[in-house]
Tab-separated table of C-alpha atoms in Angstrom:
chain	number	residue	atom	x	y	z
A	1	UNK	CA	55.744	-21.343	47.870
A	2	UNK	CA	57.264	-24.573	46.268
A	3	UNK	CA	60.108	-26.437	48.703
A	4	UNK	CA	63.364	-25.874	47.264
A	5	UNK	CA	66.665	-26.787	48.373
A	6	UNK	CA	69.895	-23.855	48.238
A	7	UNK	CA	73.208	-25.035	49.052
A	8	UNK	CA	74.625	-21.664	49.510
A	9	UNK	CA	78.252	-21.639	49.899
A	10	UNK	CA	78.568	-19.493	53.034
A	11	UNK	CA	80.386	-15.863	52.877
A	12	UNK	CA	83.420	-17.091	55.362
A	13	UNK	CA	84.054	-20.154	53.679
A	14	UNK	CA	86.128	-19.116	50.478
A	15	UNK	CA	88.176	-15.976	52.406
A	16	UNK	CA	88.998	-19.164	55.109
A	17	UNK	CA	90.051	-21.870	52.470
A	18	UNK	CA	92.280	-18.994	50.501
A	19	UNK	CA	93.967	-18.534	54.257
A	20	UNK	CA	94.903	-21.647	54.937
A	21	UNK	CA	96.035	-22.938	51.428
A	22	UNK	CA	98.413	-25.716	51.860
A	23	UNK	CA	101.226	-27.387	50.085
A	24	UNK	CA	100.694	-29.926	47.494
A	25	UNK	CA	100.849	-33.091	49.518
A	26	UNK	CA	97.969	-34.934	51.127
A	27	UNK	CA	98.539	-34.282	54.647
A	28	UNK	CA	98.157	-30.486	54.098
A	29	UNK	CA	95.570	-30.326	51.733
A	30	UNK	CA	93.707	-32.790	54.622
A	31	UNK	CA	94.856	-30.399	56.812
A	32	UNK	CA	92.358	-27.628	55.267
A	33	UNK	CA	89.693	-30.244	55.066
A	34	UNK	CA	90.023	-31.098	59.081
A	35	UNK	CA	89.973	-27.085	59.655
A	36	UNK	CA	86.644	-26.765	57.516
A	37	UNK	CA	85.217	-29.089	59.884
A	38	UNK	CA	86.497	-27.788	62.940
A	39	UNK	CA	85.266	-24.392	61.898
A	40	UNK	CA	82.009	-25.558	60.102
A	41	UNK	CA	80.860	-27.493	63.559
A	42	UNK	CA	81.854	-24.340	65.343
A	43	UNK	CA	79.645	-22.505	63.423
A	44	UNK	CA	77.052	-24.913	63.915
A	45	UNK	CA	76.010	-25.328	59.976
A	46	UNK	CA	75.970	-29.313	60.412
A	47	UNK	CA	78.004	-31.354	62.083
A	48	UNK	CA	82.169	-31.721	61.995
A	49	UNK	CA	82.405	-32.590	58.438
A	50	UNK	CA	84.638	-30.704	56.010
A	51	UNK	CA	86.053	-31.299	52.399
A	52	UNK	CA	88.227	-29.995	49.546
A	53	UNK	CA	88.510	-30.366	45.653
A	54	UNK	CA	92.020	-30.077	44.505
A	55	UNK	CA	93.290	-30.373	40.966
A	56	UNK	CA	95.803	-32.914	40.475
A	57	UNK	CA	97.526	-31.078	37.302
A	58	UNK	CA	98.241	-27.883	38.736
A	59	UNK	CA	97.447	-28.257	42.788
A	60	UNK	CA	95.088	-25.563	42.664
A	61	UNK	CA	92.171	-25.324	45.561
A	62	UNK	CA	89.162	-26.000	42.965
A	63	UNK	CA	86.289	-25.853	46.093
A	64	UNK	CA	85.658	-26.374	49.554
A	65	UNK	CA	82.811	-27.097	51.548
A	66	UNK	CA	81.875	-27.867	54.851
A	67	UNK	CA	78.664	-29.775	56.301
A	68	UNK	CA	75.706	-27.935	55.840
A	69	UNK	CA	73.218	-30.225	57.018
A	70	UNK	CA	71.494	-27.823	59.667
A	71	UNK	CA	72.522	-24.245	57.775
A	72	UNK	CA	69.838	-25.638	54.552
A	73	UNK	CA	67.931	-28.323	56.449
A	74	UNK	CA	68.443	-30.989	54.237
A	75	UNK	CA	70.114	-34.080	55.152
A	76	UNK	CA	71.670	-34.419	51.897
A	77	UNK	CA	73.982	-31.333	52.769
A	78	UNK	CA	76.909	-33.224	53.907
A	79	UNK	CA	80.525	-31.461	52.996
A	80	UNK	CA	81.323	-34.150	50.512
A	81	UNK	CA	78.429	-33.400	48.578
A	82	UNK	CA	78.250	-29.745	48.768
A	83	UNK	CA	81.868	-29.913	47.980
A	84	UNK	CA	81.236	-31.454	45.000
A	85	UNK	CA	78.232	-29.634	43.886
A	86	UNK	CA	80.090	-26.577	43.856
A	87	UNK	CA	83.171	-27.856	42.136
A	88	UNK	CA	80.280	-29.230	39.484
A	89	UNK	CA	78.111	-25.632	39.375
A	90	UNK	CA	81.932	-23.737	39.085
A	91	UNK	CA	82.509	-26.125	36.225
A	92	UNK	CA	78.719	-25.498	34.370
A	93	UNK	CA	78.867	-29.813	34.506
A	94	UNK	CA	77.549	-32.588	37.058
A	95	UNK	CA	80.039	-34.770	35.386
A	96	UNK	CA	83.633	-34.469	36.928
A	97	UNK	CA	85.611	-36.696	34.698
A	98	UNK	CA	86.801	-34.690	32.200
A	99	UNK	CA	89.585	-33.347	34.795
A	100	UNK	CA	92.043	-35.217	37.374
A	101	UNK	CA	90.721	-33.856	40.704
A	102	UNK	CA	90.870	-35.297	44.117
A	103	UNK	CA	88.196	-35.057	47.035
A	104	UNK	CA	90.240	-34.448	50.873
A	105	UNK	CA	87.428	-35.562	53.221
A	106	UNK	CA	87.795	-35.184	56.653
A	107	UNK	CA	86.114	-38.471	57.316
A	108	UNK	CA	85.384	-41.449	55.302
A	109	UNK	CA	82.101	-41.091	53.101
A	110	UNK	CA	79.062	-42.398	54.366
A	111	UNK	CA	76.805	-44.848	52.790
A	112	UNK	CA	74.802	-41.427	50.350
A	113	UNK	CA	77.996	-40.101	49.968
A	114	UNK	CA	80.163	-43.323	48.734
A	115	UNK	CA	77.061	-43.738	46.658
A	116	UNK	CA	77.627	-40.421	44.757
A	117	UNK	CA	81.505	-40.382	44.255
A	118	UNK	CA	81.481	-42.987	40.874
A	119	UNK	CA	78.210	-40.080	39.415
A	120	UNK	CA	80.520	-37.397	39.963
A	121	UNK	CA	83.260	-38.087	38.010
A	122	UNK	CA	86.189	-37.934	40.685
A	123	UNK	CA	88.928	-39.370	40.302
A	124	UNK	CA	90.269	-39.663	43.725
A	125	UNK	CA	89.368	-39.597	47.691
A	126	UNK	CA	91.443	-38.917	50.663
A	127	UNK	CA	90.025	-39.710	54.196
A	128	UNK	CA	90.476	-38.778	57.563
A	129	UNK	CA	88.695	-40.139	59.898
A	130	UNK	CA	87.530	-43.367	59.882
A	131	UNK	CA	83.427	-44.495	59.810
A	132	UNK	CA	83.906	-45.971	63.152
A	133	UNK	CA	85.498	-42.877	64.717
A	134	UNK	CA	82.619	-41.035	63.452
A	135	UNK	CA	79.867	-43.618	64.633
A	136	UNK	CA	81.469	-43.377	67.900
A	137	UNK	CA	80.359	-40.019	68.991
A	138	UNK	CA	77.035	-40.829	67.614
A	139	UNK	CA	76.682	-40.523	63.874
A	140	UNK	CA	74.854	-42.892	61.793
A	141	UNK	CA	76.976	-43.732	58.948
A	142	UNK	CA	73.914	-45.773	56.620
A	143	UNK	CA	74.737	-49.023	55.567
A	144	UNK	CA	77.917	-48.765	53.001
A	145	UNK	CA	79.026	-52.441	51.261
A	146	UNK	CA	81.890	-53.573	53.631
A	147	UNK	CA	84.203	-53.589	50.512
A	148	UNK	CA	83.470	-50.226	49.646
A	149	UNK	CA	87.384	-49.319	48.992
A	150	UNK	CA	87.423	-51.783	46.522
A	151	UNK	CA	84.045	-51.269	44.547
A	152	UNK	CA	85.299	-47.650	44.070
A	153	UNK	CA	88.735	-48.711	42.674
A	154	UNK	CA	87.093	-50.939	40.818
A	155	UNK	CA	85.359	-47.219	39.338
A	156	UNK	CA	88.443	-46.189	38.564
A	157	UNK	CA	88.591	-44.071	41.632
A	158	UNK	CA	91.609	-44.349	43.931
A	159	UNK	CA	91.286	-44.249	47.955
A	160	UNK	CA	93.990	-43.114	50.296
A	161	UNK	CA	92.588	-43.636	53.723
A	162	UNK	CA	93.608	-42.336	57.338
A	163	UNK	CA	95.525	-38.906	56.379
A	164	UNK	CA	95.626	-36.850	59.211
A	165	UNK	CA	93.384	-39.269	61.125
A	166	UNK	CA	94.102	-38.294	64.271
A	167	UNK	CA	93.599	-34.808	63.715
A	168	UNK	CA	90.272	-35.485	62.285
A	169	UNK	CA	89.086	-37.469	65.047
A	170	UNK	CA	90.290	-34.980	68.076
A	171	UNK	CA	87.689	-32.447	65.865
A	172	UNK	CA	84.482	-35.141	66.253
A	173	UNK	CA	85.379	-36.178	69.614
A	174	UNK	CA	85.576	-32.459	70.563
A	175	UNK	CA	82.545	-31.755	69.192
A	176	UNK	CA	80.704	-35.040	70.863
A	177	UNK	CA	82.232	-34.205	74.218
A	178	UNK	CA	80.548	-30.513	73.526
A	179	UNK	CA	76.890	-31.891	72.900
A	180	UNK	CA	77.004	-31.443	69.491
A	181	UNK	CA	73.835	-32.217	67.422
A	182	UNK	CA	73.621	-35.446	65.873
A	183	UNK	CA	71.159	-36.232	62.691
């Protein structure tokens, strides 16, 4: 048999994002993203990493997506980018742009996932956590350009940074005091 790789959206994940739909605003719709970690970590899938595609236009939940790193085995299964593969496979497009939708993250992208944001089409990522709350309990976060704000406004993508930090970082420093498994 052939390797393949199946990001499989898992069973719990869309009846969980319809229960805790937020308001419009930033801090709520973070709020979902820091739950989908909290809840993806306690389901050990991949680490305490969650995400959400919202449309601007209408505020409608497009996709969510939590880290699935351990749940496929493949390292390129982190919740921004399952997040936005299934906002691309819901749309039949890899190519985002054609719609104003923002990425909630519940930490800052790493170095694959910065990478990816300008190839998707997005027009806009909220953060929670910052890299070095997230390289503090152990994660390697690859080696992303210091000015890596500005090389995606630059893209045309806009950055709102440290939205519900401190809720996002109470979820990876719970789940570093617990042992969690680092990749």
């Amino acid at each position: 048999m052939a390797p393949s790789v199946h990001l499989i959206q898992p069973k719990w994940l869309e009846p969980f994002s319809q229960a805790y739909l937020p308001a419009g605003d930033d801090a709520s719709r973070m709020a979902l993203a820091v739950a989908l970690s909290a809840e993806g970590a306690r389901r050990n899938l991949g680490g305490p990493f969650g995400a959400a595609v919202f449309d601007d236009a209408s505020g409608e939940l497009v996709t969510a997506g939590c880290n699935l790193v351990f749940d496929s085995g493949a390292s390129l299964a982190h919740a921004e980018m399952v997040t936005l593969s299934f906002a691309q496979q819901r749309e039949g497009e890899p190519d985002l742009s054609s719609r104003a939708w923002t990425l909630y993250s519940s930490s800052e992208p790493c170095a694959m996932c910065t990478a990816a944001l300008p190839w998707s089409g997005i027009r806009r990522v909220v953060c929670g956590a910052r890299n070095e709350d997230v390289q503090r309990i152990g994660f390697d976060e690859g080696s992303k350009p210091a000015a890596w704000v500005e090389s995606l406004i630059s893209r045309g993508i806009g950055v709102t940074r440290d939205v519900g930090r401190a809720d996002a970082v109470a979820v990876l420093e719970r789940y570093g005091a617990q042992g969690g498994r680092l990749y």
